[in-house]
mmCIF file of C-alpha atoms in Angstrom:
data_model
loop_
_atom_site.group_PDB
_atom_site.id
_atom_site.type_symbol
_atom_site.label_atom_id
_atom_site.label_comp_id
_atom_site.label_asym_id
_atom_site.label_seq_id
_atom_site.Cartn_x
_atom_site.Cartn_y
_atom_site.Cartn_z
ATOM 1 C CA UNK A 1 40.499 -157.798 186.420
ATOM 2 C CA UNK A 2 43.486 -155.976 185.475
ATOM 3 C CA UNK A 3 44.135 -153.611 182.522
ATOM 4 C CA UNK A 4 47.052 -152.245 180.978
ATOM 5 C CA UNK A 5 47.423 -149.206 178.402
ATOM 6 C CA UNK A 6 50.489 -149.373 176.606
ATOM 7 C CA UNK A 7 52.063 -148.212 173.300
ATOM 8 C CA UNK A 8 54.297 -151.310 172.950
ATOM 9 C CA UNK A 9 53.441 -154.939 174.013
ATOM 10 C CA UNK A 10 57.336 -155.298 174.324
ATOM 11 C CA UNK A 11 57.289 -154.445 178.378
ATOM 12 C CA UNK A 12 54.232 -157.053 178.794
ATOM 13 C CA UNK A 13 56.189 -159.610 176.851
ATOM 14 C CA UNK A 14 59.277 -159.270 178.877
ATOM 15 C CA UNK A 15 57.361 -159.575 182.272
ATOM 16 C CA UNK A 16 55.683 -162.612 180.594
ATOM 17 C CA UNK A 17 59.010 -164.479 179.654
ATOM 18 C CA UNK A 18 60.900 -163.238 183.240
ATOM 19 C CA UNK A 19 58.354 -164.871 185.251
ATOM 20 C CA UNK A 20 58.254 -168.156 183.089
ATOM 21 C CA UNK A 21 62.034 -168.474 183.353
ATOM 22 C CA UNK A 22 61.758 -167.495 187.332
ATOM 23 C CA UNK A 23 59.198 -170.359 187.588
ATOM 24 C CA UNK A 24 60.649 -172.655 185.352
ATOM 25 C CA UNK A 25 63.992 -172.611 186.828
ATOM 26 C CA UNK A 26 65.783 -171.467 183.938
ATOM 27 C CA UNK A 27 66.981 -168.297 185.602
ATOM 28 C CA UNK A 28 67.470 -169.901 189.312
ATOM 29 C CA UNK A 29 67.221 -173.366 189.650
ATOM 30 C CA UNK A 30 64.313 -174.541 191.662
ATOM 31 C CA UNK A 31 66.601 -176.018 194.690
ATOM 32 C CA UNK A 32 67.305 -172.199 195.658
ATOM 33 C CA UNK A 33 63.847 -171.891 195.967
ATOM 34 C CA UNK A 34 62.330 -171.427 199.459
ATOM 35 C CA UNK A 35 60.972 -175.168 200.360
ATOM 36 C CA UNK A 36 57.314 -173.224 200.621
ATOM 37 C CA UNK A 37 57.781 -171.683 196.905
ATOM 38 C CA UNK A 38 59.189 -175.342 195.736
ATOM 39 C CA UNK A 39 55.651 -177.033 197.128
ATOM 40 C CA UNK A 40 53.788 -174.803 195.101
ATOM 41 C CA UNK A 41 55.850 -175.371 192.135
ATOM 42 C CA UNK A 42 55.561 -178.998 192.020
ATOM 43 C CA UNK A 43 51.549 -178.036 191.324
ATOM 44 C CA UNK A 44 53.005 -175.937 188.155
ATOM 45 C CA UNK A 45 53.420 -176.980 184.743
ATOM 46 C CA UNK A 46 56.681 -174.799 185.138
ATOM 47 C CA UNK A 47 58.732 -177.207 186.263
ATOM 48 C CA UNK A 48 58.638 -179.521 183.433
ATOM 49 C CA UNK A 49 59.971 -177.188 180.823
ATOM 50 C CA UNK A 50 63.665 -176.359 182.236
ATOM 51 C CA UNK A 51 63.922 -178.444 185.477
ATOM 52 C CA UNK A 52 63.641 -181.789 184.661
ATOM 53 C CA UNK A 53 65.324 -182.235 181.390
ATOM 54 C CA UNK A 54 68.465 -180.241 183.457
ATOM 55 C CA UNK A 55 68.008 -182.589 186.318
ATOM 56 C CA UNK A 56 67.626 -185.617 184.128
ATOM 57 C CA UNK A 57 70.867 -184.201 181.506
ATOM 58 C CA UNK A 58 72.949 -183.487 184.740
ATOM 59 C CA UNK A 59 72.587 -186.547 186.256
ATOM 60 C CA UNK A 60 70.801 -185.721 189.504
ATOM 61 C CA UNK A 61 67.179 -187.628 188.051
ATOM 62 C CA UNK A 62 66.632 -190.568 186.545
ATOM 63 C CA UNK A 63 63.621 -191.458 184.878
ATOM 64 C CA UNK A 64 62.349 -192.773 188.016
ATOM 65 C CA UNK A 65 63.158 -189.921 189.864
ATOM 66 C CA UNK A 66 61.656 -187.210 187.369
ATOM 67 C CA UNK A 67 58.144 -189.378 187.355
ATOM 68 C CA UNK A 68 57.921 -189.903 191.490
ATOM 69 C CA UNK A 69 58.519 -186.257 192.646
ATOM 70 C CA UNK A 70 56.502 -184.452 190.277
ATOM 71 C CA UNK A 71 53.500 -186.651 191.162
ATOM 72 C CA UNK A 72 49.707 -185.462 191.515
ATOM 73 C CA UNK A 73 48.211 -188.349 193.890
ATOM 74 C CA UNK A 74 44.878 -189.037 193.017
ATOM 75 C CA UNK A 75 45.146 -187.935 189.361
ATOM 76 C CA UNK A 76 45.180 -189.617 185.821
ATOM 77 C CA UNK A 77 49.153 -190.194 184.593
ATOM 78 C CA UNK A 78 49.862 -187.361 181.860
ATOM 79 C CA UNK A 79 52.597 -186.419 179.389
ATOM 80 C CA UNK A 80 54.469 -184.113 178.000
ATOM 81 C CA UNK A 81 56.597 -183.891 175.014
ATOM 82 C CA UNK A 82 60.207 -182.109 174.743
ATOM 83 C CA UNK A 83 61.138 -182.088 170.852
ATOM 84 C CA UNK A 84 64.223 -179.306 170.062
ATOM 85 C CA UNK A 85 65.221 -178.011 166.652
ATOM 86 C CA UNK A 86 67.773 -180.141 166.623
ATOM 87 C CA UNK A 87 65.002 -182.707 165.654
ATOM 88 C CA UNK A 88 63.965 -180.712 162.636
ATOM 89 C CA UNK A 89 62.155 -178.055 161.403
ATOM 90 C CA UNK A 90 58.649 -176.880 162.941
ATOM 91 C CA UNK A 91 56.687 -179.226 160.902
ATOM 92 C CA UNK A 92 59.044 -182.095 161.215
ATOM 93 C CA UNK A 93 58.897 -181.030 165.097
ATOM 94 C CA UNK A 94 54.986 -181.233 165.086
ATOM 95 C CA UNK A 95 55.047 -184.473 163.749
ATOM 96 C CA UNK A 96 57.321 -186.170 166.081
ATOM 97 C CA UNK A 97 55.267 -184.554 169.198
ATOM 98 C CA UNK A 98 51.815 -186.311 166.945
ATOM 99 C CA UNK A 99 53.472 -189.788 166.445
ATOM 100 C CA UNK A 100 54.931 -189.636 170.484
ATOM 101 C CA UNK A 101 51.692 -188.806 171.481
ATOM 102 C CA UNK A 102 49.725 -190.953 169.307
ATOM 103 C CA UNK A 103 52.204 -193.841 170.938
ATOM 104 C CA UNK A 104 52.253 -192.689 174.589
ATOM 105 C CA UNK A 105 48.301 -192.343 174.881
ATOM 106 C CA UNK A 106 47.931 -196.402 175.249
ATOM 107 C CA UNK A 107 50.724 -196.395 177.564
ATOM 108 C CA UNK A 108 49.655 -194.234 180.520
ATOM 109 C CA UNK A 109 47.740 -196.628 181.700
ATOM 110 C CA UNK A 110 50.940 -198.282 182.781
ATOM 111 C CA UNK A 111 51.885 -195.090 185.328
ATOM 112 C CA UNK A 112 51.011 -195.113 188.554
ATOM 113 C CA UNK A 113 47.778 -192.392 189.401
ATOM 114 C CA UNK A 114 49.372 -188.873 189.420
ATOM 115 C CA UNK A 115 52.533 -189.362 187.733
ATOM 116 C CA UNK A 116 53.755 -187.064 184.774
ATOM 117 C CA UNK A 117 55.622 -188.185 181.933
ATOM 118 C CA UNK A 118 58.226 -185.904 180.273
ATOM 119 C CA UNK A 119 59.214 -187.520 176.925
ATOM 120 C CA UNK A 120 62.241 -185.861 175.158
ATOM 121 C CA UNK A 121 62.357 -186.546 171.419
ATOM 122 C CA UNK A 122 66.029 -186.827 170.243
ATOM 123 C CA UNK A 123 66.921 -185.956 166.125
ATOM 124 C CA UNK A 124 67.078 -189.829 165.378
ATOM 125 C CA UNK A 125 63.298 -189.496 165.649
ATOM 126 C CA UNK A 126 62.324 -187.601 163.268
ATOM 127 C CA UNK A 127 63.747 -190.611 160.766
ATOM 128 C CA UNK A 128 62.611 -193.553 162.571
ATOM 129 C CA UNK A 129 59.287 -195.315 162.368
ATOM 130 C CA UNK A 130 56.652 -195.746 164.691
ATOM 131 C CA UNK A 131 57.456 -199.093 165.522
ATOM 132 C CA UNK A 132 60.578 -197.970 166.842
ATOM 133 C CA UNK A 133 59.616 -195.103 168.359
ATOM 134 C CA UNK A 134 57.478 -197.298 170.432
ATOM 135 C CA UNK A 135 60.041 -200.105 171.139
ATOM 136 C CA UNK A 136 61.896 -196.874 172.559
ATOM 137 C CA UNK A 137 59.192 -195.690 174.590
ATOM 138 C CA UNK A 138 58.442 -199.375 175.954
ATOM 139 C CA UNK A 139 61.743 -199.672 177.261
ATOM 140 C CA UNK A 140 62.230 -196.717 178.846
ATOM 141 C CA UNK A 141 58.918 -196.602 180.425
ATOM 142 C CA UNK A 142 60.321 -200.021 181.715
ATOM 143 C CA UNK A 143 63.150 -199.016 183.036
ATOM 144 C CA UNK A 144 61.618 -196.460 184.509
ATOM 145 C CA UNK A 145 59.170 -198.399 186.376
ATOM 146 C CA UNK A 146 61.579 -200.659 187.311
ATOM 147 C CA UNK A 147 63.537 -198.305 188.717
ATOM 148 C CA UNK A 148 60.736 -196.232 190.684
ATOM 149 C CA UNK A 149 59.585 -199.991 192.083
ATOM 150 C CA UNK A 150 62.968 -200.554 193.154
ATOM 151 C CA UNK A 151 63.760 -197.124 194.796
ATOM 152 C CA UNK A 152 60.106 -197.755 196.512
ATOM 153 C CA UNK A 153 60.886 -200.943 197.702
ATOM 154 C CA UNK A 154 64.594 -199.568 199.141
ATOM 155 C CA UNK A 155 62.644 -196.676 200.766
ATOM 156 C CA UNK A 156 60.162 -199.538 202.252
ATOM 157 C CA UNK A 157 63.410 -201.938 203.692
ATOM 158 C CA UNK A 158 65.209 -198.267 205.189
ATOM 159 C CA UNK A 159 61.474 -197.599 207.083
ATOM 160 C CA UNK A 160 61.185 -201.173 208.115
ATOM 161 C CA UNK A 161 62.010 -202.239 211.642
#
């Protein structure tokens, strides 16, 4: 149990947001990590918020590649939802994340056990109806599948005698 007297909740705040940015590789990016810091990290939410939409926007992950090493073997699939204010406004925001999650609920079942989905909302979204919003999601979640099957099966021929 720790407690803190203070006049000002600004010095809590700013240890607060330092360490999220730390962890979530906003400040340093998570490959400068020490490789035991980085194993603990993949456990962490943290990841997810700055990491993977840079790796995936840089070109170093694909959608294959930001489901596989995130993984949590043994665990239900689960997803998370990046929508900017580029999309809109706070409520137009909220109800892109509702409709994506609404339409990515009967879909996890799809994901292999552990594997986390990180679904970025772009501003078309926020116009578009649900049927295309989950025409979207179908085909990236297929190529994405596709993908991790094929980089599995690559991985499979390079072990092989």
């Amino acid at each position: 149990l720790v407690a803190i007297r203070t006049t000002s909740i600004l010095g809590v705040l700013r240890a607060k947001y330092l360490v999220l940015e730390l962890l979530s590789g906003l400040l340093v990016p998570v490959a400068f990590f020490p490789e035991p810091v980085r194993k603990v990290l993949v456990w962490l939410p943290f990841l997810h918020m700055n990491d993977t939409p840079g790796r995936i926007w840089l070109g170093l992950a694909s959608g294959a590649d930001a489901l596989a090493p995130r993984s949590r073997p043994g665990q239900d699939p689960r997803a998370g939802f990046v929508v900017s204010k580029a999309v809109g406004g706070s409520v137009v925001r909220h109800a892109v994340t509702r409709r994506l999650r609404h339409l990515v609920a009967p879909r996890l079942h799809r994901l292999p056990a552990g594997s986390t989905l990180v679904v970025r909302a772009l501003p078309p979204a926020a116009a578009a109806s649900s049927e295309q919003l989950g025409s979207d999601l179908d085909a990236a979640l297929d190529r994405a599948l596709r993908l991790s099957a094929q980089r599995a099966a690559s991985a499979a021929d390079t072990v092989a005698p």
